[in-house]
Coordinates of C-alpha atoms and ligand atoms in Angstrom, one line a residue:
M1 CA -8.0 -19.9 3.1
Y2 CA -7.9 -16.2 2.6
A3 CA -8.0 -13.7 -0.3
D4 CA -6.7 -10.2 -1.0
L5 CA -8.7 -8.8 -3.9
H6 CA -7.3 -5.3 -4.2
L7 CA -3.7 -5.1 -5.4
H8 CA -1.6 -2.9 -7.7
T9 CA 1.6 -3.5 -9.6
L10 CA 4.0 -1.3 -11.6
Y11 CA 1.6 -1.8 -14.5
S12 CA -0.2 1.1 -12.9
D13 CA 0.9 3.0 -9.8
G14 CA 2.2 0.2 -7.7
T15 CA 5.9 -0.5 -7.2
Y16 CA 6.1 -4.3 -7.3
T17 CA 6.2 -6.6 -10.3
P18 CA 3.4 -9.2 -10.4
E19 CA 6.0 -11.8 -9.4
E20 CA 7.2 -9.8 -6.3
L21 CA 3.6 -9.2 -5.3
V22 CA 2.8 -12.9 -5.5
D23 CA 5.9 -13.7 -3.4
Y24 CA 4.7 -11.3 -0.7
G25 CA 1.2 -12.7 -0.9
C26 CA 2.5 -16.2 -0.5
A27 CA 4.6 -15.2 2.5
R28 CA 1.5 -13.8 4.1
G29 CA -0.4 -17.0 3.6
L30 CA -2.9 -15.8 0.9
G31 CA -4.7 -18.5 -1.1
V32 CA -6.3 -16.1 -3.6
M33 CA -5.2 -12.9 -5.1
A34 CA -6.8 -10.5 -7.6
L35 CA -4.9 -7.9 -9.5
T36 CA -6.7 -4.6 -9.8
D37 CA -4.4 -2.1 -11.5
H38 CA -5.9 1.3 -12.5
D39 CA -7.5 1.2 -16.0
T40 CA -5.3 -1.6 -17.2
V41 CA -5.2 -5.4 -17.2
D42 CA -1.6 -5.5 -18.5
G43 CA -0.2 -7.2 -15.4
C44 CA -2.7 -10.0 -15.3
T45 CA -1.0 -12.5 -17.6
L46 CA 2.2 -12.4 -15.6
M47 CA 0.4 -12.4 -12.3
S48 CA -1.6 -15.4 -13.3
A49 CA 1.5 -17.4 -14.2
A50 CA 3.2 -16.3 -11.0
C51 CA 0.1 -17.4 -9.0
D52 CA 0.0 -20.8 -10.8
K53 CA 3.6 -21.4 -9.9
Q54 CA 2.9 -20.9 -6.2
G55 CA -0.5 -22.7 -6.2
I56 CA -2.4 -19.5 -5.5
E57 CA -5.8 -18.9 -7.1
F58 CA -5.8 -15.8 -9.4
I59 CA -8.7 -13.5 -10.3
P60 CA -8.1 -11.1 -13.2
G61 CA -9.4 -7.7 -12.3
C62 CA -9.2 -3.9 -12.9
E63 CA -9.9 -0.8 -11.0
F64 CA -11.9 1.6 -13.2
T65 CA -12.1 5.3 -12.5
V66 CA -15.7 6.3 -13.2
E67 CA -18.1 9.2 -12.8
L68 CA -21.5 9.4 -11.2
D69 CA -23.3 12.7 -11.1
G70 CA -20.1 14.6 -11.4
F71 CA -18.5 12.7 -8.6
E72 CA -15.4 10.4 -9.1
L73 CA -15.4 6.9 -7.8
H74 CA -13.6 3.6 -8.3
L75 CA -15.2 0.4 -9.5
L76 CA -13.5 -2.9 -9.3
G77 CA -14.1 -5.5 -12.1
Y78 CA -13.4 -9.1 -11.3
F79 CA -13.2 -12.3 -13.4
L80 CA -12.8 -10.2 -16.5
D81 CA -12.3 -11.9 -19.9
L82 CA -8.9 -10.4 -20.7
K83 CA -9.4 -11.1 -24.4
Y84 CA -12.7 -9.3 -24.7
E85 CA -12.1 -6.7 -27.4
R86 CA -14.3 -3.9 -26.3
L87 CA -12.7 -4.0 -22.8
N88 CA -9.2 -3.6 -24.3
E89 CA -10.4 -0.8 -26.6
Q90 CA -12.0 1.1 -23.8
L91 CA -8.9 0.6 -21.5
K92 CA -6.7 1.9 -24.3
K93 CA -8.9 5.0 -24.7
Y94 CA -8.7 5.9 -21.0
Q95 CA -5.0 5.2 -20.9
S96 CA -4.5 7.7 -23.6
V97 CA -6.6 10.2 -21.5
R98 CA -4.2 9.5 -18.7
H99 CA -1.1 10.2 -20.9
D100 CA -2.6 13.6 -22.1
R101 CA -3.5 14.5 -18.5
I102 CA 0.1 14.0 -17.4
Y103 CA 1.3 16.6 -19.9
Q104 CA -1.5 19.0 -18.9
M105 CA -0.6 18.7 -15.2
V106 CA 3.1 19.1 -16.0
F107 CA 2.2 22.2 -18.0
K108 CA 0.5 23.6 -14.9
L109 CA 3.5 22.8 -12.7
N110 CA 5.8 24.5 -15.3
E111 CA 3.6 27.6 -15.0
L112 CA 4.2 27.5 -11.3
G113 CA 7.9 27.5 -11.9
I114 CA 8.6 23.8 -11.4
E115 CA 10.8 22.5 -14.0
I116 CA 9.9 18.9 -14.9
D117 CA 8.8 17.5 -18.2
G118 CA 6.1 15.1 -19.2
D119 CA 8.5 12.6 -20.8
E120 CA 10.3 12.4 -17.5
V121 CA 7.1 11.4 -15.7
L122 CA 6.2 8.9 -18.4
N123 CA 9.7 7.4 -18.2
I124 CA 9.4 6.9 -14.5
A125 CA 5.8 5.5 -14.9
N126 CA 7.1 3.2 -17.6
C127 CA 3.6 1.7 -18.1
N128 CA 0.4 2.3 -20.2
S129 CA -1.6 3.7 -17.3
P130 CA 0.4 6.6 -15.8
G131 CA -1.2 8.7 -13.0
R132 CA -0.7 11.4 -10.4
P133 CA 1.5 9.2 -8.2
H134 CA 4.1 9.1 -11.0
I135 CA 4.2 12.9 -11.1
A136 CA 4.5 12.9 -7.3
R137 CA 7.5 10.6 -7.5
V138 CA 9.3 12.9 -9.9
L139 CA 8.5 15.9 -7.6
V140 CA 10.0 14.0 -4.7
E141 CA 13.0 12.7 -6.7
K142 CA 13.9 16.3 -7.9
G143 CA 13.5 17.7 -4.4
N144 CA 10.4 19.8 -5.2
C145 CA 8.5 18.0 -2.5
K146 CA 9.5 16.0 0.6
S147 CA 7.0 13.2 0.2
L148 CA 4.4 11.9 -2.1
D149 CA 1.7 13.1 0.3
E150 CA 3.2 16.6 0.2
A151 CA 3.1 16.5 -3.6
F152 CA -0.7 15.6 -3.5
Q153 CA -1.5 18.1 -0.8
K154 CA 0.4 21.0 -2.4
F155 CA -0.2 20.4 -6.1
L156 CA -2.0 17.3 -7.3
K157 CA -5.2 16.8 -5.2
K158 CA -8.5 17.9 -6.6
G159 CA -8.7 21.7 -6.4
R160 CA -4.9 22.2 -6.0
P161 CA -3.0 24.3 -8.6
A162 CA -1.7 21.5 -10.8
W163 CA -4.9 19.4 -10.8
V164 CA -6.6 18.7 -14.0
P165 CA -10.0 16.9 -14.3
K166 CA -9.9 13.5 -16.0
D167 CA -12.3 12.4 -18.7
K168 CA -14.0 9.2 -17.3
M169 CA -16.4 6.5 -18.1
T170 CA -19.8 6.9 -16.5
A171 CA -20.6 4.3 -13.8
Q172 CA -23.3 2.8 -16.0
E173 CA -20.8 2.4 -18.9
A174 CA -18.3 0.8 -16.7
I175 CA -20.8 -1.7 -15.1
N176 CA -22.1 -2.6 -18.6
L177 CA -18.5 -3.1 -19.9
I178 CA -17.5 -5.3 -16.9
H179 CA -20.7 -7.4 -17.4
E180 CA -20.0 -7.7 -21.2
A181 CA -16.5 -8.9 -20.3
G182 CA -18.1 -11.6 -18.1
G183 CA -17.1 -10.0 -14.8
L184 CA -18.6 -8.7 -11.6
A185 CA -18.7 -5.0 -10.7
V186 CA -17.9 -3.9 -7.2
I187 CA -17.7 -0.5 -5.6
A188 CA -14.2 0.1 -4.2
H189 CA -13.5 1.5 -0.8
P190 CA -17.0 3.1 -0.2
G191 CA -15.9 4.4 3.2
L192 CA -13.6 6.9 1.6
Y193 CA -16.3 8.8 -0.4
H194 CA -18.7 9.7 2.4
R195 CA -21.5 9.4 -0.2
D196 CA -23.6 6.4 0.4
G197 CA -26.2 8.0 -1.8
V198 CA -24.2 6.6 -4.8
I199 CA -25.0 3.0 -3.9
G200 CA -28.7 3.0 -4.8
P201 CA -28.1 4.3 -8.4
L202 CA -25.2 1.9 -8.8
V203 CA -27.4 -1.0 -7.8
D204 CA -29.9 0.1 -10.4
F205 CA -27.1 0.0 -13.0
G206 CA -26.4 -3.6 -12.0
L207 CA -23.7 -3.3 -9.3
D208 CA -22.7 -6.8 -8.0
G209 CA -20.8 -6.1 -4.8
I210 CA -19.3 -3.8 -2.1
E211 CA -15.7 -3.8 -0.9
C212 CA -16.6 -4.0 2.7
F213 CA -13.2 -5.1 4.1
Y214 CA -10.6 -2.5 3.3
T215 CA -7.3 -1.2 4.9
R216 CA -8.7 2.2 5.7
H217 CA -12.2 1.0 6.9
S218 CA -12.7 1.0 10.6
T219 CA -14.5 -2.0 12.1
S220 CA -17.7 0.1 12.3
T221 CA -17.3 1.2 8.7
T222 CA -16.9 -2.4 7.6
E223 CA -20.0 -3.4 9.6
H224 CA -22.0 -0.6 8.1
Y225 CA -21.2 -1.8 4.5
L226 CA -21.8 -5.4 5.5
M227 CA -25.2 -4.3 6.5
L228 CA -25.8 -2.4 3.3
A229 CA -24.5 -5.4 1.2
E230 CA -27.1 -7.5 2.9
Q231 CA -29.9 -4.9 2.5
Y232 CA -29.2 -4.6 -1.3
N233 CA -28.4 -8.3 -1.7
L234 CA -24.9 -7.6 -2.9
L235 CA -21.7 -9.6 -2.8
V236 CA -19.1 -8.8 -0.2
T237 CA -15.4 -8.3 -1.2
G238 CA -12.3 -7.0 0.4
G239 CA -8.7 -6.1 -0.2
S240 CA -5.7 -4.2 1.0
D241 CA -5.1 -1.8 -1.9
C242 CA -1.4 -2.5 -1.7
H243 CA 0.7 -0.2 -3.9
G244 CA 4.1 -1.5 -2.8
E245 CA 6.1 -0.4 0.3
N246 CA 4.0 1.5 2.9
K247 CA 6.0 2.7 5.9
G248 CA 8.6 0.0 5.3
R249 CA 6.2 -2.9 4.6
P250 CA 3.6 -3.8 2.0
L251 CA -0.1 -3.7 2.8
I252 CA -0.8 -7.0 1.0
G253 CA -2.4 -9.6 3.2
G254 CA -3.4 -6.9 5.8
V255 CA -7.0 -7.6 4.7
K256 CA -7.8 -11.3 4.7
L257 CA -11.1 -12.1 3.0
P258 CA -12.5 -15.5 4.0
Y259 CA -12.9 -18.0 1.1
Q260 CA -16.6 -18.2 1.5
Y261 CA -16.9 -14.8 -0.1
I262 CA -14.9 -16.0 -3.1
E263 CA -17.3 -19.0 -3.5
R264 CA -20.2 -16.6 -3.6
M265 CA -18.5 -14.5 -6.3
K266 CA -17.9 -17.6 -8.4
S267 CA -21.5 -18.7 -8.1
A268 CA -22.6 -15.2 -9.2
V269 CA -20.2 -15.3 -12.2
L270 CA -21.6 -18.7 -13.2
A271 CA -25.2 -17.5 -12.8
Q272 CA -24.4 -14.5 -15.0
N273 CA -22.5 -16.3 -17.8
G274 CA -23.5 -19.9 -17.4
T275 CA -26.7 -20.1 -19.4
D276 CA -26.2 -17.8 -22.4
Ligands
AMP301 P1 -5.0 9.2 -10.7 O1 -5.2 7.8 -11.1 O2 -4.0 9.9 -11.5 O3 -6.3 10.0 -10.5 O4 -4.3 9.2 -9.2 C1 -5.1 8.6 -8.2 C2 -4.2 7.7 -7.3 O5 -3.3 8.4 -6.6 C3 -5.0 6.9 -6.3 O6 -5.5 5.7 -6.8 C4 -3.9 6.6 -5.2 O7 -3.2 5.4 -5.6 C5 -3.0 7.8 -5.4 N1 -3.1 8.8 -4.3 C6 -4.2 9.6 -4.0 N2 -3.9 10.4 -3.0 C7 -2.6 10.1 -2.6 C8 -1.7 10.7 -1.6 N3 -2.1 11.6 -0.8 N4 -0.4 10.1 -1.5 C9 -0.1 9.1 -2.4 N5 -0.9 8.6 -3.3 C10 -2.1 9.1 -3.4
ZN302 ZN1 -3.5 3.7 -7.1
FE303 FE1 -9.1 3.3 -5.6
FE304 FE1 -6.7 0.8 -5.7

């Protein structure tokens, strides 16, 4: 039995509904799926119901954008208590930061002579956690850019003319919040940062795991992080980071995490929450 623990829906910047995502996962033979939308757990209830229907095990999760020493990275929270009040308060706060940032970035695009408006982006996003991919979609739809990638390269990437920094939780705050919500904190796609120096401090803050298996990790990158996981005594996770169609097919199921790793995660959750 295999798992894909890194998935997005249209509750953030993915293009599938939770039901569609579960259908694809089922077709690819997954036995476990985790939903990890950016800064929201809005899709988790529907995803859980869809997984139940298909006999798939569901893990409620979230991908948090955090900051460590001025550097942005993504932390995955797994087995979150969706009813935990402070989690929902914090997510709401950072969703409102995302809304404001859309208007700030659109303002910069307007200054560059590109005529789009913030409401247009929020309409296309149609969710509580809008982001740059939604701006990119509007730029492509209106013919300002040929592709999402061009929109990022030309305007939206860090340092490009429409980029605006985002107010973020610190890594320590996010790890504490994930733990308070009964969950496990995992560093997402470490191979993309080229900054292994962040792992030590994250471990000191209570990091539980490393996403070793990832679509854009080469075999040697995966092996490198498996070794680090062992060295730091961390859990091993993996996922595709499917956002919807990618060159005609979804990434979901492209990373297949063996069930033994899920068992270890469950033991760790029990050990964390079991006795108090
Ligand atoms: P934001 O959450 O607004 O900071 O946007 C970051 C998200 O944009 C990432 O999680 C990716 O899903 C997406 N992204 C980053 N770079 C690109 C790119 N070149 N093309 C398409 N999507 C991208
Ligand atoms: Zn994304
Ligand atoms: Fe990410
Ligand atoms: Fe992601």
